[in-house]
Amino acid sequence: MKLTLKIWRQKNSTDKGGFVTYVADHVSKDMSFLEMLDVLNDQLTERGVDPVHFDHDCREGICGMCSLYINGKPHGPLQTTTCQLHMRSFSDGETITIEPWRAKAFPVVKDLVVNRSAFDRIIQAGGYVSVNTGGAPDANEIPIPKNVADLAMDAAQCIGCGACVAACKNASAMLFTSAKISQLALLPQGQVERKTRAEKMVAQMDAEGFGACTNTGACEAECPKGISITNIARMNREYFSAVVSSDTM
Amino acid sequence: MILDSKIPAGPLAEKWTNHKFSSKLVNPANKRKYDVIVVGTGLAGASAAASLAELGYIVKAFCFQDSPRRAHSIAAQGGINAAKNYQNDGDSIYRLFYDTIKGGDYRAREANVYRLAEVSVKIIDQCVAQGVPFAREYGGLLANRSFGGAQVSRTFYARGQTGQQLLLGAYSALSRQVANGKVKLYPRTEMMDLVVIDGHAKGIVTRNLITGAVETHAAHAVLLCTGGYGNVFFLSTNAMGSNVTAAWRAHKRGAFFANPCFTQIHPTCIPVSGDHQSKLTLMSESLRNDGRVWVPASQEIAEKLRKGQIKANDIKEEDRDYFLERNYPSFGNLVPRDVASRNAKYVCDQGLGVNETGEAVFLDFRYAITRDTREIIEQKYGNLFEMYKQITGEDPYEMPMMIYPAVHYTMGGLWVDYNLMTTVPGLYALGEANFSEHGANRLGASALMQGLADGYFVVPYTVGDYLAQLAPKQVDETHPEFARIKEEVQNRINMLLQINGTKPVDYFHRRLGKIMWNECGMARTIKGLKGAKAEIQALKKEFWSNVKVMATNEELNQSLEKANRVADFLELGELMVDDALHRNESCGGHFREEYQTPDGEALRDDENFAYVAAWKYLGEGQEEELVKEELVFENVKLTQRSYK
Ligand SMILES: Cc1cc2nc3c(=O)[nH]c(=O)nc-3n(C[C@H](O)[C@H](O)[C@H](O)COP(=O)(O)OP(=O)(O)OC[C@H]3O[C@@H](n4cnc5c(N)ncnc54)[C@H](O)[C@@H]3O)c2cc1C
Ligand code: FES
């Protein structure tokens, strides 16, 4: 396959950046998208050009590190992560546009790499159960109905990649935040801190500069892990019931 | 030199309790006067950092990813073992201990393994309390599955994402301590070297991966939780960034490296598809619970299959060879990994391989789907099947999966004593980075267990014992040693940038990987290993004269990061070969063709090799010195492993 790649190049966070066009004529259908970029990068290096920087690590769709905006969609045409996308999803002669996640709260570091530490700070605000090592009761002491555990697991599957933010025209982080709030609100272990958790995580999300949710559903549609927007509805309920009867006042 | 493993006296089952009791304690009010550096935020690092901070120590936690949550542990699929015996199927702490020692082919320390089995039960309690959504039965209690090398069901799991859920649990505990101000996080920061002062570890030198700034950090103790070194093979199931740098630099500063050649080759991975391949994908071992492994019974049929003249489903039942079930009737498809991998290699070497390259066997779910319905199989393995389809373009519900062994885990690592301290006082190694509990072969679902055992339940006690012996005053970061090591790090970076050769880093990494896979992989010979040593030395020379590293230090520079890591892999590779060469026996994942039983099983030599091989670095260009820790077995009898 021969492809034309329009790739966003930006030297650092203060550089203005812009698209550079490369031709890739080495592409086989079995390659993953990132392997296609690896080959391009080796060629660029041999030509003395700084390789295109992009984030990736597990290449198994689970670490949430890869983050490319491909042809106007986070993680490209399929509902999967970029690292799981294979070139058989593209056709010979195609032009592919590759950009970083675009959101105020995710500033570009270099080329296609962005800073997502805002997500860590949202979790630090309350995305945990306050239990110290060692003090836990026997694991089977609290039975949890299978359907509840399954729902919690559905929400817990979020990989924190940020595709939801990139997909949203308001760059909202509601899907990410609500996934964690839902997981813990569903489980008995999460009950004690349920209210303060919702309040604090939502406040941090706002402080980071993420936008509001206008229910377009773009986040769910692009989420590689199929996290459902019903989590957002649950978070809103949690949040409103928390502010009317706050534990922190 | 004698290695003191510091195994406490007393009966096996009481060692840990007694040891905890006799450990020194740091006064609670003094704990905040001690700084601890934790490098790595995988299961081992995140759990250690959180637990130490909860106790009151001041912790700095480092990782090279953009967030601690992305450590390689996140990718573990299948599950975590614990001797809970919730299934009432005869499990016990002793049985888990015994299975692990036997599975490791009798090359691990009894006392450590017993402690691991003992604390395993608490890990599950801790994780559930954090909100980890483990799989449950309809009655609401925790569910279990079976894994290779065990005849009981003791593996806890969260769909096919157990590592993710456990890591997110540990990460949440860590995040809570960040919010409390007890942990300071340093993401996108790579440890480049260790600072040792008067024989004790006192800090590290790091590179900020965004700005390139080389910095020093001082502390009273340093914990390396930096994972395994499987990427020395270039192709492995490890995350792309997994590397040996932290452990290797510590090794060069005095920490012995133990059993480097003990590598685990996992039987169920997606086969290589071409030269562009950048990594290999694991299909969880749990699939062997329900999938049956087979190849065609004759070369002729295999040949047709490879040429695409027939498909797997066309092959009649009597023309299929379920070679694991045939060779190992009592464990069948659930034999330990080393045995399963080697058998797959054998049948492929005999021309029975089933894909174009001839390096694949089938893993077939047809029987399970007929027995249990597709829906049930989907519930158990849906995401794995999806991933397989995504990568290969084939539907495993319709056609058997094709699998082949791939490098997966490294049992070797920094030598540690019972306290998890390396040969450098104050320097600890946890998780996959140490060599401890798995001997020559790790059982499935035991790495997660070990990482969390080390971090949550072992190191909080043993580090306290060490710190209690130090005065509660700040480590002096103006000590000239910090400046000296920092300068060495800077010089090395400059050297890499100045070579300006013609080949990208991956070119060298791939070549190293090929040498390691061919000669130091599933089967090793004296001749092959000797050749490999010479080849690696030559490759190392070529690397240092012809690698091309782009751009500058003062920016995000992924080719510089890689070059730095590959330079260390090149040195490690040679030590692995030395280790494999010196061990004139076969055990676990280390299979020397010269040492096998008549029916092709690993032939151990307990008389001469029942020891841990710890290697001491003596200086650039010098052969390393072998130091032995004899293994003493007081509780289990050494027998030839049999899974027949
Ligand atoms: C695909 C796959 C599936 C697996 N499935 C299972 C399973 O089902 N059950 C099981 O028990 N085990 C499984 N394993 C093995 C298990 O996942 C690992 O052994 C384990 O997670 C290792 O954890 P760790 O904490 O030691 O290291 P890691 O999780 O590898 O973490 C290493 C950390 O160190 C950091 N680091 C490394 N070098 C540096 C440096 N120089 N400077 C700064 N930071 C550094 C990294 O950023 C990272 O945070 C699996 C492994 C793979 C590859
Ligand atoms: S690289 Fe880990 S999810 Fe894509």
XYZ file of N, CA and C in Angstrom, chain A residues 11-12 28 30-32 34-36 38-39 41-66 78-80 83-86 88-89 109-110 113-117 119-121 123-147 149-162 176 180 183-184 187 189-190 193 225, chain B residues 47 50-51 54 64-72 74-77 84 86 122 124-142 158-161 164-165 168 171-180 185 187-188 210 237-242 273 276-282 379 383 387 389-393 455-457 460 502-507 510 548-552 555-559 562:
624
model
N 7.251 21.368 17.644
C 8.504 21.110 18.337
C 8.342 21.012 19.852
N 7.517 21.866 20.390
C 7.297 21.847 21.846
C 6.000 22.583 22.169
N 2.107 -2.616 4.704
C 1.386 -3.867 4.461
C 0.119 -3.867 5.309
N -1.165 -6.051 7.172
C -1.075 -6.685 8.489
C -0.420 -5.806 9.543
N 0.158 -4.708 9.119
C 0.812 -3.832 10.093
C -0.217 -3.164 10.978
N 0.191 -2.906 12.206
C -0.656 -2.049 13.020
C -0.360 -0.603 12.610
N 0.544 1.833 14.408
C 1.774 2.333 15.034
C 3.016 1.713 14.397
N 2.901 0.475 13.931
C 4.045 -0.122 13.231
C 4.301 0.615 11.921
N 3.227 1.069 11.309
C 3.382 1.855 10.094
C 4.172 3.134 10.428
N 6.244 3.429 12.972
C 7.613 3.010 13.314
C 8.482 2.976 12.058
N 7.929 2.384 11.012
C 8.703 2.252 9.782
C 8.997 3.642 9.212
N 9.259 6.341 10.902
C 10.251 6.981 11.767
C 11.668 6.487 11.499
N 11.803 5.195 11.234
C 13.139 4.697 10.917
C 13.648 5.329 9.624
N 12.734 5.507 8.669
C 13.155 6.143 7.418
C 13.521 7.604 7.652
N 12.718 8.287 8.461
C 13.026 9.691 8.748
C 14.391 9.797 9.417
N 14.653 8.915 10.382
C 15.934 8.951 11.079
C 17.083 8.772 10.099
N 16.935 7.805 9.218
C 18.027 7.575 8.260
C 18.243 8.795 7.366
N 17.158 9.564 7.171
C 17.305 10.782 6.352
C 17.718 11.995 7.182
N 17.905 11.765 8.472
C 18.323 12.874 9.323
C 17.194 13.779 9.774
N 15.965 13.277 9.748
C 14.823 14.072 10.212
C 14.374 13.537 11.570
N 14.074 14.417 12.500
C 13.612 13.994 13.826
C 12.328 13.166 13.660
N 12.289 11.959 14.223
C 11.093 11.127 14.052
C 9.839 11.781 14.646
N 8.697 11.334 14.177
C 7.418 11.828 14.684
C 7.203 11.251 16.082
N 6.996 12.110 17.065
C 6.800 11.629 18.429
C 5.330 11.338 18.694
N 5.087 10.153 19.229
C 3.723 9.813 19.641
C 3.806 8.940 20.885
N 2.770 8.961 21.698
C 2.739 8.163 22.918
C 2.227 6.764 22.623
N 2.799 5.785 23.281
C 2.340 4.405 23.144
C 3.101 3.616 24.177
N 2.596 2.495 24.609
C 3.407 1.610 25.443
C 2.993 0.156 25.309
N 1.775 -0.184 25.767
C 1.430 -1.615 25.791
C 1.194 -2.191 24.403
N 0.674 -1.362 23.502
C 0.254 -1.813 22.169
C -0.713 -2.999 22.255
N -1.471 -3.032 23.304
C -2.485 -4.073 23.456
C -3.847 -3.479 23.770
N -3.960 -2.154 23.682
C -5.258 -1.545 23.910
C -5.657 -1.438 25.364
N -4.696 -1.417 26.282
C -5.101 -1.437 27.683
C -4.444 -0.345 28.527
N -3.259 0.150 28.122
C -2.589 1.123 28.993
C -3.146 2.522 28.807
N -3.779 2.770 27.663
C -4.363 4.085 27.435
C -3.355 5.135 27.032
N -2.171 4.717 26.683
C -1.122 5.684 26.365
C -1.262 6.225 24.931
N -1.645 5.381 23.981
C -1.680 5.854 22.595
C -2.864 6.796 22.412
N -12.155 2.841 13.697
C -12.829 1.778 14.443
C -12.985 2.180 15.907
N -13.875 1.474 16.597
C -14.020 1.782 18.019
C -13.000 0.966 18.811
N -11.746 1.350 18.662
C -10.667 0.634 19.334
C -9.543 1.631 19.577
N -3.433 1.693 18.852
C -2.462 0.599 18.774
C -3.092 -0.694 18.282
N -4.414 -0.805 18.371
C -5.095 -2.012 17.908
C -5.640 -1.857 16.486
N -5.451 -0.673 15.963
C -5.933 -0.404 14.609
C -4.914 -0.966 13.621
N -5.407 -1.669 12.601
C -4.476 -2.229 11.627
C -4.691 -1.591 10.257
N -5.270 -2.742 7.534
C -6.323 -3.277 6.660
C -7.589 -2.424 6.735
N -7.650 -1.513 7.705
C -8.783 -0.593 7.767
C -8.646 0.585 6.793
N 2.674 18.452 24.039
C 4.049 18.441 24.527
C 5.005 18.503 23.341
N 4.782 17.638 22.383
C 5.567 17.627 21.152
C 4.830 16.780 20.121
N 2.137 14.139 20.993
C 2.135 13.810 22.425
C 1.488 14.944 23.217
N 0.536 14.599 24.063
C -0.106 15.627 24.887
C 0.074 15.301 26.369
N -0.212 16.292 27.203
C -0.098 16.134 28.650
C -1.484 15.873 29.231
N -1.680 14.655 29.759
C -2.987 14.291 30.299
C -2.984 14.215 31.817
N -2.044 14.905 32.462
C -1.956 14.751 33.921
C -3.193 15.278 34.645
N -6.065 14.229 34.246
C -6.815 13.013 34.622
C -6.325 12.456 35.962
N -5.003 12.483 36.140
C -4.466 11.997 37.419
C -4.980 12.858 38.569
N -5.030 14.151 38.330
C -5.474 15.041 39.421
C -6.958 14.845 39.739
N -8.470 11.950 39.646
C -8.494 10.752 40.511
C -7.981 11.107 41.913
N -6.914 11.911 41.953
C -6.371 12.292 43.269
C -7.400 13.035 44.109
N -8.339 13.691 43.445
C -9.343 14.456 44.199
C -10.310 13.548 44.957
N -10.372 12.269 44.579
C -11.306 11.420 45.326
C -11.620 10.075 44.689
N -10.900 9.695 43.679
C -11.209 8.449 42.972
C -10.654 7.224 43.671
N -10.972 7.060 44.945
C -10.443 5.925 45.707
C -11.343 5.632 46.886
N -11.099 4.476 47.477
C -11.719 4.147 48.754
C -10.622 4.335 49.789
N -10.892 5.094 50.840
C -9.826 5.367 51.811
C -9.615 4.175 52.743
N -8.804 3.244 52.286
C -8.528 2.080 53.117
C -7.024 1.864 53.118
N -6.440 1.818 54.297
C -5.001 1.608 54.384
C -4.661 0.132 54.202
N -3.416 -0.114 53.800
C -2.974 -1.497 53.651
C -3.062 -2.217 54.994
N -3.654 -3.401 54.936
C -3.609 -4.254 56.122
C -4.910 -4.351 56.893
N -5.745 -3.354 56.785
C -6.923 -3.351 57.646
C -8.182 -3.973 57.052
N -8.032 -4.668 55.929
C -9.234 -5.111 55.220
C -9.825 -6.396 55.814
N -11.155 -6.507 55.815
C -11.800 -7.755 56.245
C -11.691 -8.822 55.162
N -12.044 -10.055 55.489
C -11.995 -11.128 54.498
C -12.809 -10.757 53.263
N -12.234 -11.062 52.109
C -12.817 -10.609 50.851
C -14.231 -11.125 50.622
N -14.562 -12.281 51.162
C -15.898 -12.818 50.935
C -16.892 -12.379 52.002
N -16.460 -11.479 52.874
C -17.362 -11.039 53.931
C -18.530 -10.209 53.382
N -18.242 -9.432 52.318
C -19.330 -8.638 51.726
C -19.679 -9.238 50.377
N -20.744 -10.054 50.319
C -21.127 -10.565 48.998
C -21.635 -9.396 48.147
N -21.314 -9.428 46.880
C -21.793 -8.384 45.969
C -22.525 -9.083 44.829
N -23.791 -8.743 44.597
C -24.526 -9.415 43.529
C -23.751 -9.353 42.217
N -23.789 -10.440 41.485
C -23.001 -10.527 40.264
C -23.304 -9.386 39.302
N -24.597 -9.042 39.184
C -24.932 -7.989 38.216
C -24.363 -6.634 38.642
N -21.549 -6.263 40.478
C -20.104 -6.359 40.224
C -19.822 -6.183 38.734
N -20.685 -6.753 37.901
C -20.487 -6.631 36.456
C -20.630 -5.182 35.981
N -21.619 -4.498 36.521
C -21.815 -3.082 36.146
C -20.621 -2.244 36.593
N -20.138 -2.530 37.801
C -18.969 -1.793 38.302
C -17.775 -2.061 37.394
N -17.647 -3.301 36.966
C -16.537 -3.662 36.081
C -16.673 -2.961 34.728
N -17.898 -2.858 34.223
C -18.098 -2.151 32.951
C -17.513 -0.736 33.041
N -17.784 -0.082 34.153
C -17.297 1.290 34.319
C -15.797 1.312 34.579
N -15.330 0.311 35.333
C -13.915 0.293 35.736
C -12.984 0.031 34.560
N -13.537 -0.398 33.422
C -12.692 -0.748 32.279
C -12.054 0.446 31.595
N -12.472 1.638 31.968
C -11.906 2.849 31.357
C -10.387 2.802 31.407
N -9.739 3.125 30.280
C -8.277 3.083 30.233
C -7.656 4.474 30.359
N -8.481 5.485 30.556
C -7.940 6.825 30.788
C -7.166 7.389 29.619
N -7.566 7.047 28.390
C -6.799 7.514 27.226
C -7.129 8.957 26.873
N -8.373 9.369 27.181
C -8.769 10.732 26.862
C -9.476 10.885 25.532
N -14.968 10.149 31.479
C -13.854 9.647 32.299
C -14.202 9.725 33.784
N -15.302 6.453 36.943
C -14.735 6.145 38.264
C -15.780 6.354 39.356
N -18.228 3.405 39.241
C -17.672 2.147 39.741
C -17.762 2.110 41.264
N -17.323 3.185 41.893
C -17.260 3.180 43.351
C -18.634 3.407 43.986
N -20.509 -0.020 44.208
C -20.007 -1.046 45.117
C -20.202 -0.653 46.575
N -18.193 -0.985 48.947
C -16.972 -0.399 49.507
C -16.931 1.113 49.302
N -17.622 1.591 48.274
C -17.519 3.014 47.935
C -18.533 3.892 48.650
N -17.677 7.205 51.271
C -17.195 8.498 50.755
C -17.953 8.932 49.509
N -13.323 1.509 24.801
C -13.720 0.460 25.742
C -15.232 0.407 25.931
N 2.000 -0.197 44.966
C 1.564 -0.719 46.259
C 2.576 -0.357 47.347
N 2.341 3.536 48.089
C 1.140 3.876 48.845
C 1.266 3.390 50.289
N 1.709 2.152 50.460
C 1.767 1.585 51.815
C 2.790 2.313 52.686
N 1.356 5.611 53.661
C 0.328 5.454 54.701
C 0.979 5.338 56.071
N 8.283 6.222 33.849
C 8.589 6.881 32.578
C 7.346 7.173 31.752
N 6.218 6.523 32.076
C 4.983 6.828 31.357
C 4.439 8.184 31.816
N 3.382 8.655 31.145
C 2.841 9.964 31.525
C 1.993 9.876 32.789
N 1.628 8.657 33.176
C 0.854 8.507 34.409
C 1.220 7.181 35.051
N 1.214 7.134 36.394
C 1.540 5.868 37.061
C 0.582 4.753 36.654
N -0.619 5.106 36.245
C -1.615 4.091 35.925
C -1.270 3.293 34.669
N -0.290 3.735 33.900
C -0.012 3.057 32.646
C 1.146 2.063 32.721
N 1.636 1.790 33.914
C 2.741 0.840 34.040
C 2.354 -0.481 33.379
N 3.366 -1.208 32.982
C 3.160 -2.440 32.232
C 2.228 -3.451 32.940
N -0.512 -3.094 33.908
C -1.880 -2.877 33.437
C -2.281 -3.939 32.416
N -1.301 -4.516 31.732
C -1.613 -5.425 30.622
C -1.875 -6.863 31.059
N -1.647 -7.171 32.328
C -1.848 -8.560 32.755
C -3.316 -8.922 32.606
N -3.545 -10.090 32.051
C -4.919 -10.427 31.680
C -5.556 -11.413 32.646
N -6.827 -18.981 49.033
C -8.018 -18.733 49.845
C -8.802 -20.015 50.105
N -11.429 -20.856 48.719
C -12.868 -20.562 48.687
C -13.640 -21.669 47.968
N -4.123 -12.161 51.990
C -4.407 -10.779 52.384
C -4.508 -9.839 51.185
N -5.962 -10.375 48.344
C -7.322 -10.356 47.802
C -8.215 -9.493 48.700
N -8.059 -9.641 50.005
C -8.850 -8.817 50.930
C -8.603 -7.330 50.664
N -7.321 -6.991 50.529
C -6.954 -5.590 50.338
C -7.564 -5.040 49.045
N -7.434 -5.809 47.985
C -7.911 -5.324 46.687
C -9.428 -5.175 46.688
N -10.119 -6.131 47.284
C -11.578 -6.028 47.335
C -11.971 -4.779 48.130
N -11.278 -4.519 49.217
C -11.601 -3.340 50.029
C -11.404 -2.048 49.240
N -10.467 -2.070 48.292
C -10.230 -0.871 47.468
C -11.291 -0.684 46.391
N -12.112 -1.713 46.193
C -13.133 -1.610 45.148
C -12.750 -2.277 43.841
N -11.773 -3.183 43.875
C -11.422 -3.916 42.652
C -12.576 -4.863 42.309
N -13.173 -4.714 41.134
C -14.344 -5.528 40.791
C -13.989 -6.911 40.257
N -13.543 -7.774 41.134
C -13.253 -9.159 40.740
C -14.532 -9.836 40.261
N -14.355 -10.875 39.444
C -15.499 -11.666 38.971
C -16.167 -12.366 40.155
N -17.503 -12.455 40.091
C -18.273 -13.070 41.179
C -19.224 -14.127 40.658
N -19.585 -15.013 41.552
C -20.603 -16.019 41.253
C -21.974 -15.393 41.461
N -23.017 -16.126 41.050
C -24.361 -15.563 41.221
C -24.701 -15.325 42.689
N -24.138 -16.119 43.590
C -24.393 -15.902 45.012
C -23.687 -14.686 45.589
N -22.889 -14.005 44.755
C -22.240 -12.784 45.229
C -20.837 -12.988 45.759
N -20.410 -14.250 45.833
C -19.050 -14.499 46.325
C -18.055 -14.508 45.164
N -16.779 -14.460 45.510
C -15.746 -14.336 44.480
C -15.604 -15.615 43.658
N -10.557 -10.449 37.004
C -11.536 -9.424 36.649
C -11.616 -9.455 35.125
N -12.572 -10.191 34.606
C -12.651 -10.507 33.169
C -11.248 -10.833 32.652
N -10.895 -10.295 31.485
C -9.532 -10.531 30.994
C -8.636 -9.355 31.327
N -8.991 -8.588 32.349
C -8.232 -7.366 32.648
C -7.807 -7.314 34.108
N -5.096 -4.753 34.980
C -5.623 -3.395 34.933
C -6.346 -3.060 36.236
N -7.217 -3.949 36.660
C -8.017 -3.636 37.834
C -7.173 -3.601 39.108
N -5.153 -0.368 38.893
C -5.962 0.821 39.181
C -6.285 0.891 40.671
N -3.096 2.155 42.154
C -2.950 3.549 41.704
C -3.899 4.460 42.487
N -5.070 3.954 42.816
C -6.001 4.793 43.582
C -5.448 5.013 44.995
N -4.861 3.962 45.576
C -4.254 4.126 46.901
C -3.091 5.115 46.822
N -2.333 5.020 45.738
C -1.211 5.934 45.529
C -1.731 7.361 45.355
N -2.786 7.511 44.574
C -3.338 8.843 44.316
C -3.813 9.492 45.613
N -4.368 8.663 46.482
C -4.834 9.193 47.763
C -3.652 9.771 48.554
N -2.502 9.104 48.482
C -1.336 9.606 49.203
C -0.712 10.820 48.515
N -0.898 10.909 47.204
C -0.436 12.119 46.505
C -1.272 13.294 47.019
N -2.577 13.062 47.111
C -3.464 14.117 47.604
C -3.119 14.493 49.049
N -2.715 13.514 49.839
C -2.323 13.789 51.230
C -0.967 14.463 51.352
N 4.822 12.698 42.906
C 4.928 11.906 41.684
C 5.867 12.553 40.684
N 6.139 11.602 36.992
C 5.900 10.860 35.757
C 6.831 11.368 34.653
N 6.897 10.633 33.557
C 7.794 10.964 32.444
C 9.185 11.331 32.949
N 10.621 15.202 29.330
C 10.066 16.320 28.561
C 11.115 17.405 28.314
N 6.029 -9.928 24.857
C 4.683 -9.453 25.185
C 4.736 -8.230 26.093
N 5.942 -7.804 26.460
C 6.053 -6.645 27.345
C 5.684 -5.358 26.627
N 5.341 -4.359 27.404
C 5.075 -3.045 26.826
C 6.349 -2.538 26.168
N 6.162 -1.646 25.194
C 7.305 -1.198 24.403
C 8.393 -0.538 25.250
N 7.985 0.141 26.295
C 8.971 0.884 27.086
C 9.658 0.063 28.161
N 9.177 -1.150 28.407
C 9.780 -1.957 29.483
C 11.269 -2.105 29.200
N 3.798 -11.907 12.418
C 3.205 -11.819 11.078
C 4.144 -11.248 10.021
N 7.887 -6.161 10.085
C 7.548 -4.887 10.713
C 7.148 -5.062 12.169
N 6.964 -6.332 12.592
C 6.401 -6.619 13.909
C 7.131 -5.864 15.015
N 6.381 -5.186 15.890
C 7.027 -4.413 16.941
C 6.861 -5.055 18.295
N 5.819 -5.863 18.464
C 5.663 -6.558 19.738
C 4.752 -7.752 19.517
N 4.674 -8.610 20.507
C 3.821 -9.785 20.379
C 2.701 -9.696 21.412
N 1.561 -10.243 21.024
C 0.415 -10.124 21.903
C 0.106 -11.460 22.551
N -0.060 -11.396 23.845
C -0.372 -12.587 24.616
C -1.859 -12.878 24.524
N -18.663 -14.685 27.474
C -18.577 -14.023 28.779
C -17.195 -14.153 29.382
N -13.286 -10.332 25.419
C -12.350 -9.287 25.011
C -11.095 -9.860 24.360
N -9.778 -9.100 20.626
C -8.423 -8.626 20.372
C -7.762 -9.491 19.298
N -9.189 -11.121 16.952
C -9.790 -10.823 15.650
C -9.239 -9.516 15.078
N -9.108 -8.545 15.978
C -8.594 -7.247 15.588
C -7.206 -7.367 14.965
N -6.378 -8.199 15.564
C -4.984 -8.282 15.147
C -4.810 -9.177 13.928
N -5.524 -10.303 13.908
C -5.272 -11.263 12.832
C -6.291 -11.174 11.713
N -7.426 -10.541 11.986
C -8.474 -10.492 10.988
C -9.278 -11.790 10.905
N 4.996 -5.307 47.609
C 4.719 -3.887 47.853
C 3.806 -3.629 49.037
N 2.737 -4.399 49.149
C 1.798 -4.137 50.247
C 2.273 -4.735 51.576
N 2.820 -5.956 51.509
C 2.971 -6.685 52.765
C 4.381 -7.038 53.197
N 7.001 -2.877 53.457
C 6.716 -1.926 54.533
C 7.372 -2.347 55.857
N 24.652 5.822 11.106
C 23.707 5.747 9.985
C 22.455 4.928 10.283
N 22.439 4.186 11.410
C 21.313 3.276 11.627
C 20.476 3.668 12.844
N 19.145 3.607 12.705
C 18.299 3.914 13.858
C 18.441 2.864 14.961
N 18.025 3.229 16.150
C 18.216 2.364 17.322
C 17.568 0.992 17.121
N 16.369 0.976 16.555
C 15.654 -0.291 16.406
C 16.414 -1.305 15.562
N 17.200 -0.795 14.648
C 18.000 -1.687 13.809
C 18.879 -2.582 14.687
N 16.560 -4.932 17.087
C 16.045 -6.110 16.389
C 17.102 -7.186 16.231
N 22.316 6.082 15.133
C 21.948 7.463 14.829
C 20.849 7.900 15.788
N 21.181 8.809 16.666
C 20.201 9.343 17.614
C 19.922 10.782 17.226
N 18.678 11.085 16.951
C 18.333 12.403 16.425
C 18.195 13.463 17.512
N 18.211 14.715 17.067
C 17.852 15.885 17.872
C 18.749 16.069 19.099
N 18.213 16.696 20.148
C 19.045 17.102 21.276
C 18.543 16.497 22.572
N 14.858 18.178 25.017
C 13.487 18.106 24.521
C 13.000 16.674 24.678
N 11.703 16.470 24.430
C 11.200 15.100 24.378
C 11.921 14.427 23.222
N 12.640 13.346 23.516
C 13.472 12.733 22.484
C 13.383 11.223 22.595
N 12.432 10.646 21.873
C 12.186 9.212 22.008
C 13.319 8.373 21.458
N 14.055 8.900 20.468
C 15.152 8.044 19.983
C 16.290 8.014 20.997
N 15.280 5.473 23.687
C 15.463 4.091 23.231
C 16.937 3.722 23.205
